[in-house]
mmCIF file of C-alpha atoms and ligand atoms in Angstrom:
data_model
loop_
_atom_site.group_PDB
_atom_site.id
_atom_site.type_symbol
_atom_site.label_atom_id
_atom_site.label_comp_id
_atom_site.label_asym_id
_atom_site.label_seq_id
_atom_site.Cartn_x
_atom_site.Cartn_y
_atom_site.Cartn_z
ATOM 1 C CA MET H 225 34.430 -24.243 -69.414
ATOM 2 C CA ILE H 226 37.966 -22.808 -69.643
ATOM 3 C CA ILE H 227 39.115 -20.487 -66.853
ATOM 4 C CA LEU H 228 42.343 -18.488 -66.621
ATOM 5 C CA GLY H 229 43.534 -18.077 -63.016
ATOM 6 C CA ILE H 230 46.021 -15.513 -61.714
ATOM 7 C CA ASP H 231 47.932 -15.734 -58.437
ATOM 8 C CA THR H 232 50.238 -12.953 -57.224
ATOM 9 C CA SER H 233 49.666 -13.413 -53.502
ATOM 10 C CA CYS H 234 53.344 -13.619 -52.565
ATOM 11 C CA ASP H 235 56.504 -13.834 -54.660
ATOM 12 C CA ASP H 236 55.464 -16.082 -57.546
ATOM 13 C CA THR H 237 53.630 -14.728 -60.572
ATOM 14 C CA GLY H 238 51.314 -17.600 -61.471
ATOM 15 C CA VAL H 239 48.933 -17.973 -64.399
ATOM 16 C CA GLY H 240 47.073 -21.242 -64.970
ATOM 17 C CA ILE H 241 44.466 -22.274 -67.514
ATOM 18 C CA VAL H 242 42.133 -25.097 -66.474
ATOM 19 C CA ARG H 243 39.204 -26.802 -68.176
ATOM 20 C CA ASP H 244 36.193 -27.787 -66.026
ATOM 21 C CA GLY H 245 38.050 -27.382 -62.726
ATOM 22 C CA LYS H 246 40.492 -30.211 -63.301
ATOM 23 C CA GLU H 247 42.226 -30.487 -66.661
ATOM 24 C CA ILE H 248 45.313 -28.303 -66.526
ATOM 25 C CA LEU H 249 45.985 -26.790 -69.959
ATOM 26 C CA ALA H 250 48.749 -24.497 -68.692
ATOM 27 C CA ASN H 251 50.492 -23.683 -65.420
ATOM 28 C CA VAL H 252 53.188 -21.023 -65.734
ATOM 29 C CA ILE H 253 55.022 -19.660 -62.707
ATOM 30 C CA ALA H 254 57.617 -16.872 -62.777
ATOM 31 C CA SER H 255 59.555 -17.116 -59.550
ATOM 32 C CA GLN H 256 61.139 -14.083 -57.906
ATOM 33 C CA HIS H 257 63.292 -16.184 -55.578
ATOM 34 C CA GLY H 258 66.657 -15.129 -56.985
ATOM 35 C CA PHE H 259 65.621 -11.499 -56.765
ATOM 36 C CA HIS H 260 64.472 -11.666 -53.119
ATOM 37 C CA ALA H 261 67.555 -13.664 -52.128
ATOM 38 C CA ALA H 262 69.519 -10.434 -52.477
ATOM 39 C CA HIS H 263 67.220 -8.815 -49.882
ATOM 40 C CA GLY H 264 67.190 -11.817 -47.525
ATOM 41 C CA GLY H 265 63.394 -12.034 -47.729
ATOM 42 C CA ILE H 266 60.363 -10.667 -49.528
ATOM 43 C CA VAL H 267 59.893 -6.907 -49.743
ATOM 44 C CA PRO H 268 56.164 -6.568 -50.620
ATOM 45 C CA SER H 269 56.483 -3.402 -52.718
ATOM 46 C CA LEU H 270 59.349 -4.920 -54.720
ATOM 47 C CA ALA H 271 57.412 -8.173 -55.160
ATOM 48 C CA ALA H 272 54.540 -6.130 -56.595
ATOM 49 C CA ARG H 273 56.838 -4.414 -59.088
ATOM 50 C CA ARG H 274 58.231 -7.754 -60.236
ATOM 51 C CA HIS H 275 54.694 -9.159 -60.650
ATOM 52 C CA SER H 276 53.782 -6.171 -62.704
ATOM 53 C CA SER H 277 56.794 -6.458 -65.002
ATOM 54 C CA ALA H 278 56.497 -10.273 -65.388
ATOM 55 C CA MET H 279 52.729 -10.459 -65.867
ATOM 56 C CA HIS H 280 52.423 -9.931 -69.629
ATOM 57 C CA ARG H 281 55.085 -12.569 -70.282
ATOM 58 C CA VAL H 282 53.493 -15.129 -67.947
ATOM 59 C CA LEU H 283 50.075 -14.545 -69.531
ATOM 60 C CA ASP H 284 51.529 -14.985 -73.025
ATOM 61 C CA LEU H 285 53.343 -18.183 -72.050
ATOM 62 C CA ALA H 286 50.223 -19.647 -70.433
ATOM 63 C CA LEU H 287 48.091 -18.990 -73.525
ATOM 64 C CA GLU H 288 50.849 -20.417 -75.698
ATOM 65 C CA GLU H 289 51.133 -23.538 -73.509
ATOM 66 C CA ALA H 290 47.363 -24.055 -73.638
ATOM 67 C CA GLN H 291 47.346 -23.244 -77.368
ATOM 68 C CA ILE H 292 44.373 -20.937 -77.030
ATOM 69 C CA SER H 293 43.691 -17.216 -77.199
ATOM 70 C CA TYR H 294 41.786 -14.846 -74.914
ATOM 71 C CA SER H 295 38.616 -15.324 -76.936
ATOM 72 C CA ASP H 296 38.583 -19.050 -76.000
ATOM 73 C CA LEU H 297 38.385 -18.265 -72.279
ATOM 74 C CA ASP H 298 35.083 -18.435 -70.426
ATOM 75 C CA ALA H 299 36.149 -16.546 -67.295
ATOM 76 C CA ILE H 300 39.055 -14.862 -65.513
ATOM 77 C CA ALA H 301 39.793 -15.816 -61.892
ATOM 78 C CA VAL H 302 42.153 -14.215 -59.408
ATOM 79 C CA SER H 303 43.448 -14.687 -55.851
ATOM 80 C CA SER H 304 42.029 -11.608 -54.183
ATOM 81 C CA ASP H 305 42.075 -12.825 -50.585
ATOM 82 C CA GLN H 306 45.052 -13.629 -48.322
ATOM 83 C CA GLY H 307 48.571 -12.577 -49.148
ATOM 84 C CA LEU H 308 50.784 -9.525 -49.388
ATOM 85 C CA GLY H 309 48.644 -6.461 -50.119
ATOM 86 C CA PRO H 310 50.783 -4.789 -52.810
ATOM 87 C CA ALA H 311 51.364 -8.159 -54.501
ATOM 88 C CA LEU H 312 47.675 -9.117 -54.527
ATOM 89 C CA ALA H 313 46.841 -5.708 -55.978
ATOM 90 C CA VAL H 314 48.754 -6.476 -59.193
ATOM 91 C CA GLY H 315 46.874 -9.723 -59.841
ATOM 92 C CA VAL H 316 43.513 -8.157 -59.034
ATOM 93 C CA ALA H 317 44.132 -5.155 -61.307
ATOM 94 C CA THR H 318 45.291 -7.438 -64.123
ATOM 95 C CA ALA H 319 42.272 -9.738 -63.782
ATOM 96 C CA LYS H 320 39.831 -6.819 -63.690
ATOM 97 C CA THR H 321 41.376 -5.292 -66.789
ATOM 98 C CA LEU H 322 41.325 -8.598 -68.704
ATOM 99 C CA SER H 323 37.744 -9.197 -67.630
ATOM 100 C CA MET H 324 36.657 -5.782 -68.900
ATOM 101 C CA VAL H 325 38.676 -5.723 -72.112
ATOM 102 C CA CYS H 326 37.875 -9.334 -73.086
ATOM 103 C CA ASN H 327 34.317 -9.122 -71.753
ATOM 104 C CA LYS H 328 34.666 -12.241 -69.570
ATOM 105 C CA PRO H 329 33.172 -12.769 -66.102
ATOM 106 C CA LEU H 330 35.490 -12.222 -63.140
ATOM 107 C CA ILE H 331 35.777 -14.743 -60.263
ATOM 108 C CA ALA H 332 37.379 -13.809 -56.930
ATOM 109 C CA VAL H 333 39.093 -16.655 -55.092
ATOM 110 C CA HIS H 334 40.575 -17.074 -51.615
ATOM 111 C CA HIS H 335 44.215 -18.071 -52.038
ATOM 112 C CA VAL H 336 44.056 -20.741 -49.293
ATOM 113 C CA GLU H 337 40.972 -22.331 -50.829
ATOM 114 C CA GLY H 338 43.092 -22.680 -53.968
ATOM 115 C CA HIS H 339 45.748 -24.532 -51.944
ATOM 116 C CA ILE H 340 43.140 -26.862 -50.428
ATOM 117 C CA TYR H 341 41.626 -27.484 -53.860
ATOM 118 C CA SER H 342 45.019 -28.317 -55.370
ATOM 119 C CA ASN H 343 44.687 -31.733 -53.695
ATOM 120 C CA LEU H 344 41.552 -32.405 -55.721
ATOM 121 C CA MET H 345 43.302 -31.747 -59.034
ATOM 122 C CA SER H 346 45.331 -34.948 -59.193
ATOM 123 C CA GLN H 347 44.678 -37.390 -62.013
ATOM 124 C CA GLY H 348 44.551 -40.275 -59.555
ATOM 125 C CA ASP H 349 42.525 -40.538 -56.367
ATOM 126 C CA GLY H 350 42.260 -37.377 -54.317
ATOM 127 C CA PRO H 351 40.668 -36.980 -50.902
ATOM 128 C CA SER H 352 36.889 -37.044 -50.602
ATOM 129 C CA PHE H 353 34.936 -34.820 -48.223
ATOM 130 C CA PRO H 354 35.230 -34.426 -45.321
ATOM 131 C CA PHE H 355 39.004 -34.250 -45.034
ATOM 132 C CA LEU H 356 41.533 -32.440 -42.903
ATOM 133 C CA CYS H 357 43.882 -30.033 -44.662
ATOM 134 C CA LEU H 358 47.210 -28.813 -43.323
ATOM 135 C CA THR H 359 48.126 -25.762 -45.406
ATOM 136 C CA VAL H 360 51.640 -24.811 -44.580
ATOM 137 C CA ALA H 361 53.473 -22.143 -46.555
ATOM 138 C CA GLY H 362 55.319 -18.850 -46.296
ATOM 139 C CA GLY H 363 52.144 -16.810 -45.878
ATOM 140 C CA HIS H 364 49.966 -19.142 -43.825
ATOM 141 C CA THR H 365 49.922 -22.175 -41.538
ATOM 142 C CA MET H 366 46.425 -23.530 -40.907
ATOM 143 C CA LEU H 367 44.598 -26.702 -40.011
ATOM 144 C CA LEU H 368 41.214 -26.759 -41.706
ATOM 145 C CA LEU H 369 38.412 -29.258 -41.803
ATOM 146 C CA ALA H 370 37.102 -29.246 -45.364
ATOM 147 C CA ARG H 371 33.486 -30.403 -45.016
ATOM 148 C CA GLU H 372 32.645 -29.765 -48.651
ATOM 149 C CA LEU H 373 33.707 -27.301 -51.328
ATOM 150 C CA GLY H 374 33.194 -23.840 -49.855
ATOM 151 C CA THR H 375 32.647 -25.019 -46.279
ATOM 152 C CA TYR H 376 35.787 -24.983 -44.197
ATOM 153 C CA GLU H 377 36.179 -25.035 -40.467
ATOM 154 C CA LEU H 378 39.323 -23.392 -39.164
ATOM 155 C CA LEU H 379 40.651 -25.666 -36.424
ATOM 156 C CA GLY H 380 43.935 -23.890 -35.815
ATOM 157 C CA HIS H 381 46.365 -21.409 -37.316
ATOM 158 C CA SER H 382 49.663 -19.787 -36.498
ATOM 159 C CA ARG H 383 49.334 -16.944 -34.062
ATOM 160 C CA ASP H 384 52.490 -15.288 -35.385
ATOM 161 C CA ASP H 385 54.963 -16.411 -38.065
ATOM 162 C CA SER H 386 53.962 -19.122 -40.503
ATOM 163 C CA ALA H 387 56.140 -22.236 -40.646
ATOM 164 C CA GLY H 388 57.604 -21.182 -44.018
ATOM 165 C CA GLU H 389 58.370 -17.724 -42.660
ATOM 166 C CA ALA H 390 60.264 -19.321 -39.761
ATOM 167 C CA TYR H 391 62.287 -21.398 -42.235
ATOM 168 C CA ASP H 392 63.055 -18.289 -44.287
ATOM 169 C CA LYS H 393 64.040 -16.169 -41.271
ATOM 170 C CA VAL H 394 66.239 -18.867 -39.731
ATOM 171 C CA ALA H 395 67.953 -19.390 -43.095
ATOM 172 C CA ARG H 396 68.546 -15.658 -43.318
ATOM 173 C CA ARG H 397 70.134 -15.596 -39.839
ATOM 174 C CA LEU H 398 72.377 -18.473 -40.874
ATOM 175 C CA GLY H 399 73.311 -16.636 -44.086
ATOM 176 C CA LEU H 400 71.848 -19.386 -46.263
ATOM 177 C CA GLY H 401 69.809 -17.475 -48.844
ATOM 178 C CA TYR H 402 66.146 -17.410 -49.839
ATOM 179 C CA PRO H 403 63.816 -19.275 -49.827
ATOM 180 C CA GLY H 404 65.166 -20.950 -46.727
ATOM 181 C CA GLY H 405 62.919 -24.026 -46.624
ATOM 182 C CA PRO H 406 64.556 -26.137 -49.341
ATOM 183 C CA ILE H 407 68.066 -25.109 -48.220
ATOM 184 C CA ILE H 408 67.471 -26.021 -44.560
ATOM 185 C CA ASP H 409 65.718 -29.228 -45.648
ATOM 186 C CA ALA H 410 68.811 -30.240 -47.661
ATOM 187 C CA LEU H 411 71.361 -29.271 -44.980
ATOM 188 C CA ALA H 412 69.349 -30.996 -42.246
ATOM 189 C CA ARG H 413 69.989 -34.357 -43.941
ATOM 190 C CA SER H 414 73.609 -34.244 -42.821
ATOM 191 C CA GLY H 415 72.946 -32.646 -39.435
ATOM 192 C CA ASN H 416 72.122 -34.056 -36.010
ATOM 193 C CA PRO H 417 68.478 -33.311 -35.096
ATOM 194 C CA GLU H 418 69.260 -33.917 -31.405
ATOM 195 C CA ALA H 419 72.193 -31.478 -31.299
ATOM 196 C CA PHE H 420 70.098 -28.603 -29.915
ATOM 197 C CA ALA H 421 66.933 -28.843 -27.832
ATOM 198 C CA PHE H 422 64.876 -26.090 -29.447
ATOM 199 C CA PRO H 423 61.386 -25.455 -28.035
ATOM 200 C CA ARG H 424 58.239 -27.118 -29.400
ATOM 201 C CA PRO H 425 55.997 -24.036 -29.205
ATOM 202 C CA MET H 426 52.338 -24.426 -28.193
ATOM 203 C CA LEU H 427 52.520 -28.201 -27.839
ATOM 204 C CA ALA H 428 51.374 -27.996 -24.241
ATOM 205 C CA ASN H 429 48.298 -25.967 -25.283
ATOM 206 C CA PRO H 430 45.268 -28.175 -25.822
ATOM 207 C CA ASP H 431 44.219 -26.311 -28.999
ATOM 208 C CA MET H 432 45.397 -26.722 -32.575
ATOM 209 C CA ASP H 433 47.090 -23.351 -32.985
ATOM 210 C CA PHE H 434 50.752 -22.860 -33.827
ATOM 211 C CA SER H 435 53.452 -20.315 -33.029
ATOM 212 C CA PHE H 436 56.834 -20.284 -34.713
ATOM 213 C CA SER H 437 58.283 -16.914 -33.821
ATOM 214 C CA GLY H 438 59.672 -18.070 -30.431
ATOM 215 C CA LEU H 439 61.396 -21.005 -32.102
ATOM 216 C CA LYS H 440 63.008 -18.639 -34.619
ATOM 217 C CA SER H 441 64.147 -16.416 -31.718
ATOM 218 C CA ALA H 442 65.651 -19.431 -29.926
ATOM 219 C CA VAL H 443 67.746 -20.149 -33.020
ATOM 220 C CA ASN H 444 68.768 -16.476 -33.225
ATOM 221 C CA ARG H 445 69.830 -16.473 -29.558
ATOM 222 C CA LEU H 446 71.944 -19.591 -30.057
ATOM 223 C CA VAL H 447 73.665 -18.133 -33.132
ATOM 224 C CA ASP H 448 74.224 -14.796 -31.303
ATOM 225 C CA ARG H 449 75.840 -16.652 -28.394
ATOM 226 C CA LEU H 450 78.070 -18.819 -30.563
ATOM 227 C CA GLU H 451 79.157 -15.771 -32.547
ATOM 228 C CA SER H 452 79.954 -13.765 -29.423
ATOM 229 C CA GLU H 453 82.041 -16.689 -28.123
ATOM 230 C CA GLY H 454 83.846 -16.880 -31.453
ATOM 231 C CA SER H 455 82.715 -20.510 -31.800
ATOM 232 C CA PRO H 456 82.049 -22.073 -35.207
ATOM 233 C CA ILE H 457 78.361 -22.212 -36.188
ATOM 234 C CA PRO H 458 77.284 -25.838 -36.717
ATOM 235 C CA VAL H 459 74.883 -24.900 -39.499
ATOM 236 C CA ASN H 460 73.785 -28.439 -40.415
ATOM 237 C CA ASP H 461 73.080 -29.398 -36.797
ATOM 238 C CA ILE H 462 71.109 -26.183 -36.234
ATOM 239 C CA ALA H 463 69.175 -26.798 -39.451
ATOM 240 C CA ALA H 464 68.379 -30.394 -38.438
ATOM 241 C CA SER H 465 67.380 -29.477 -34.859
ATOM 242 C CA PHE H 466 65.227 -26.548 -36.019
ATOM 243 C CA GLN H 467 63.526 -28.673 -38.650
ATOM 244 C CA GLN H 468 62.885 -31.414 -36.103
ATOM 245 C CA SER H 469 61.073 -28.892 -33.867
ATOM 246 C CA VAL H 470 58.934 -27.430 -36.646
ATOM 247 C CA VAL H 471 57.946 -30.835 -37.974
ATOM 248 C CA ASP H 472 57.284 -32.229 -34.480
ATOM 249 C CA VAL H 473 54.799 -29.452 -33.795
ATOM 250 C CA LEU H 474 53.136 -29.672 -37.225
ATOM 251 C CA VAL H 475 52.749 -33.445 -37.009
ATOM 252 C CA ARG H 476 51.535 -33.584 -33.418
ATOM 253 C CA LYS H 477 48.954 -30.818 -33.876
ATOM 254 C CA THR H 478 47.782 -32.478 -37.093
ATOM 255 C CA LEU H 479 47.386 -35.769 -35.265
ATOM 256 C CA ARG H 480 45.407 -33.971 -32.564
ATOM 257 C CA ALA H 481 43.116 -32.512 -35.255
ATOM 258 C CA LEU H 482 42.651 -35.943 -36.846
ATOM 259 C CA LYS H 483 41.713 -37.443 -33.510
ATOM 260 C CA SER H 484 39.353 -34.652 -32.503
ATOM 261 C CA THR H 485 37.492 -34.613 -35.833
ATOM 262 C CA GLY H 486 37.610 -38.357 -36.436
ATOM 263 C CA VAL H 487 38.286 -37.843 -40.171
ATOM 264 C CA ARG H 488 40.434 -40.449 -41.889
ATOM 265 C CA GLN H 489 41.874 -38.378 -44.722
ATOM 266 C CA LEU H 490 44.603 -35.791 -44.560
ATOM 267 C CA ALA H 491 45.618 -33.453 -47.390
ATOM 268 C CA VAL H 492 48.724 -31.298 -47.177
ATOM 269 C CA ALA H 493 49.233 -28.131 -49.229
ATOM 270 C CA GLY H 494 51.550 -25.129 -49.542
ATOM 271 C CA GLY H 495 55.281 -24.769 -50.134
ATOM 272 C CA VAL H 496 56.366 -26.453 -46.870
ATOM 273 C CA ALA H 497 54.445 -29.586 -47.958
ATOM 274 C CA ALA H 498 57.571 -30.291 -50.035
ATOM 275 C CA ASN H 499 59.596 -30.787 -46.846
ATOM 276 C CA SER H 500 61.155 -34.248 -46.753
ATOM 277 C CA LEU H 501 60.942 -34.770 -42.990
ATOM 278 C CA LEU H 502 57.340 -33.531 -42.798
ATOM 279 C CA LYS H 503 56.424 -35.905 -45.592
ATOM 280 C CA SER H 504 58.051 -38.955 -44.032
ATOM 281 C CA ARG H 505 56.747 -38.231 -40.524
ATOM 282 C CA LEU H 506 53.194 -37.729 -41.812
ATOM 283 C CA GLU H 507 53.465 -40.921 -43.853
ATOM 284 C CA SER H 508 54.328 -42.979 -40.793
ATOM 285 C CA VAL H 509 51.751 -41.302 -38.528
ATOM 286 C CA CYS H 510 49.026 -41.768 -41.131
ATOM 287 C CA GLN H 511 49.964 -45.394 -41.647
ATOM 288 C CA GLU H 512 49.900 -46.000 -37.905
ATOM 289 C CA HIS H 513 46.430 -44.422 -37.541
ATOM 290 C CA ALA H 514 44.920 -45.804 -40.782
ATOM 291 C CA VAL H 515 44.581 -42.321 -42.284
ATOM 292 C CA SER H 516 44.929 -41.749 -46.054
ATOM 293 C CA LEU H 517 47.464 -39.058 -46.897
ATOM 294 C CA TYR H 518 47.330 -36.816 -49.990
ATOM 295 C CA PHE H 519 49.686 -34.282 -51.518
ATOM 296 C CA PRO H 520 48.904 -32.010 -54.478
ATOM 297 C CA PRO H 521 50.177 -33.038 -57.910
ATOM 298 C CA LYS H 522 53.659 -31.874 -58.881
ATOM 299 C CA GLY H 523 53.780 -28.129 -59.548
ATOM 300 C CA LEU H 524 50.699 -27.379 -57.466
ATOM 301 C CA CYS H 525 52.307 -27.363 -53.989
ATOM 302 C CA VAL H 526 53.752 -23.891 -54.439
ATOM 303 C CA ASP H 527 51.683 -20.813 -55.258
ATOM 304 C CA ASN H 528 50.247 -21.168 -58.760
ATOM 305 C CA GLY H 529 47.450 -19.945 -60.996
ATOM 306 C CA ALA H 530 46.149 -23.423 -61.930
ATOM 307 C CA MET H 531 44.734 -24.072 -58.445
ATOM 308 C CA ILE H 532 42.984 -20.690 -58.634
ATOM 309 C CA ALA H 533 41.492 -21.448 -62.056
ATOM 310 C CA GLY H 534 40.516 -24.919 -60.789
ATOM 311 C CA VAL H 535 38.646 -23.868 -57.685
ATOM 312 C CA ALA H 536 37.083 -20.870 -59.486
ATOM 313 C CA TYR H 537 35.027 -23.346 -61.545
ATOM 314 C CA HIS H 538 33.218 -24.256 -58.301
ATOM 315 C CA VAL H 539 33.270 -20.810 -56.665
ATOM 316 C CA MET H 540 31.172 -19.465 -59.552
ATOM 317 C CA ASP H 541 28.414 -21.925 -58.649
ATOM 318 C CA ARG H 542 28.029 -20.567 -55.151
ATOM 319 C CA ALA H 543 28.907 -16.880 -55.430
ATOM 320 C CA PRO H 544 28.025 -14.087 -57.844
ATOM 321 C CA PHE H 545 30.710 -12.979 -60.279
ATOM 322 C CA ALA H 546 32.977 -10.242 -58.959
ATOM 323 C CA THR H 547 32.420 -6.667 -60.098
ATOM 324 C CA PRO H 548 35.007 -4.154 -61.343
ATOM 325 C CA GLU H 549 35.028 -2.757 -57.796
ATOM 326 C CA LEU H 550 36.689 -5.968 -56.528
ATOM 327 C CA ASP H 551 39.255 -5.156 -53.838
ATOM 328 C CA TYR H 552 42.009 -7.361 -52.385
ATOM 329 C CA ARG H 553 41.988 -8.425 -48.728
ATOM 330 C CA PRO H 554 45.411 -9.445 -47.350
ATOM 331 C CA ASN H 555 44.007 -10.922 -44.127
ATOM 332 C CA ALA H 556 40.675 -12.268 -45.274
ATOM 333 C CA PRO H 557 39.479 -15.294 -43.320
ATOM 334 C CA LEU H 558 38.694 -18.258 -45.539
ATOM 335 C CA GLY H 559 35.064 -17.974 -46.655
ATOM 336 C CA THR H 560 32.472 -15.564 -45.384
ATOM 337 C CA LEU H 561 29.040 -15.896 -43.894
ATOM 338 C CA GLU H 562 28.220 -19.404 -44.972
ATOM 339 C CA VAL H 563 31.350 -20.757 -43.308
ATOM 340 C CA LYS H 564 31.422 -21.804 -39.670
ATOM 341 C CA TYR H 565 34.586 -21.152 -37.704
ATOM 342 C CA ARG H 566 35.333 -22.364 -34.269
ATOM 343 C CA HIS H 567 37.949 -19.690 -33.728
ATOM 344 C CA LEU H 568 36.737 -16.877 -35.933
ATOM 345 C CA THR H 569 37.267 -14.204 -33.290
ATOM 346 C CA LYS H 570 40.829 -15.337 -32.725
ATOM 347 C CA TYR H 571 41.668 -15.342 -36.424
ATOM 348 C CA ALA H 572 43.803 -12.303 -37.078
ATOM 349 C CA PRO H 573 46.986 -13.138 -38.981
ATOM 350 C CA ARG H 574 49.479 -10.334 -39.294
ATOM 351 C CA ASP H 575 49.486 -8.068 -42.303
ATOM 352 C CA ARG H 576 52.774 -9.081 -43.936
HETATM 353 O O1 KG4 X 24 53.202 -21.902 -51.013
HETATM 354 P P1 KG4 X 24 54.426 -21.077 -51.223
HETATM 355 O O2 KG4 X 24 55.102 -21.156 -52.556
HETATM 356 O O3 KG4 X 24 54.124 -19.555 -51.010
HETATM 357 C C1 KG4 X 24 53.400 -19.022 -49.953
HETATM 358 O O4 KG4 X 24 52.140 -19.106 -49.960
HETATM 359 O O5 KG4 X 24 54.070 -18.497 -49.069
HETATM 360 O O6 KG4 X 24 55.443 -21.451 -50.053
HETATM 361 C C2 KG4 X 24 56.714 -20.880 -49.954
HETATM 362 C C3 KG4 X 24 57.325 -21.311 -48.641
HETATM 363 C C4 KG4 X 24 58.649 -20.613 -48.330
HETATM 364 O O7 KG4 X 24 58.599 -20.109 -47.021
HETATM 365 C C5 KG4 X 24 59.678 -21.738 -48.476
HETATM 366 O O8 KG4 X 24 60.813 -21.566 -47.644
HETATM 367 C C6 KG4 X 24 58.861 -22.942 -48.055
HETATM 368 O O9 KG4 X 24 57.597 -22.727 -48.633
HETATM 369 N N1 KG4 X 24 59.422 -24.218 -48.550
HETATM 370 C C7 KG4 X 24 59.897 -25.191 -47.746
HETATM 371 C C8 KG4 X 24 60.388 -26.224 -48.601
HETATM 372 N N2 KG4 X 24 60.194 -25.833 -49.898
HETATM 373 C C9 KG4 X 24 59.596 -24.596 -49.847
HETATM 374 N N3 KG4 X 24 59.947 -25.281 -46.407
HETATM 375 C C10 KG4 X 24 60.490 -26.397 -45.881
HETATM 376 N N4 KG4 X 24 61.010 -27.401 -46.616
HETATM 377 C C11 KG4 X 24 60.981 -27.367 -47.972
HETATM 378 N N5 KG4 X 24 61.475 -28.387 -48.688
HETATM 379 ZN ZN1 ZN X 25 50.295 -19.928 -50.747
#
């Protein structure tokens, strides 16, 4: 079964074509990073316009890469849940139109389930259920217990900014460009992580939730003060100290989740999974606690259509096909009735 998956949840226009949930025939991503750099961050309505103008080209390239045509497809899948509303709308409208015109079934996918599933798409060994998943990106930061495909328990999430958002906002304050994560990651290598004692938000709380907006504000206050004093801004030291705080919190909450669930496998997903310090700290913690650590295959960490096409192969077994009335849901929790959440009532990420 060959499925074409579309992801426009944030600022990447992704189209992937996957056979039987695993074999990636194409994975094309048109990034808007250069465009948003000029605005210092993502403007949802502008992201939507870029998706809409890039879509036909990305679709063409994906079909060309897979060396197939629309008639060879068995279904069209789309990220309809979780992301920026105007951006999601473009992918959903495209998928609905393709489904109607090409007469193919339509599969609606939760973007974060795609991220979790990306770990199961590697050619080598991936995690087996149950495993813990840290999804950490620009649009979401969550700790989930994946019991089986389609059954996820939300153990913790960010109550305000996601980790990636904090990276992007701090980079913007430091005048570093967008996306901020890779730039701060690179600068931090030549900075002193002990130079500034930034807070470790929510570490004292016994739960597994995160909060990154106070940390971002602490960086802003420091930069404001240094600027008002006319002092030079030690960008590399700030980058290293900020990164140390973010990673400290992510790693310690993840360790708490591993201990409280007793699972011995950890999968990491989302754009921030590319962070060098996060990777090395998780590697040593996992080694110390005899936990197996997994990252998605190259190209599947960031937002992409292949993970959507991959997981859609399984979603269609448990849910009816979507209808032409399919709507997008920017703040949809992962899963619906069949999924148990410990913190469902608390789960209310901001509409970005
Ligand atoms: O998964 P993704 O492509 O899109 C969202 O779902 O948001 O993640 C993008 C995010 C951005 O916030 C970017 O700054 C961050 O991932 N990111 C990083 C790194 N590479 C990308 N953050 C920290 N370190 C990195 N190396
Ligand atoms: Zn994402």
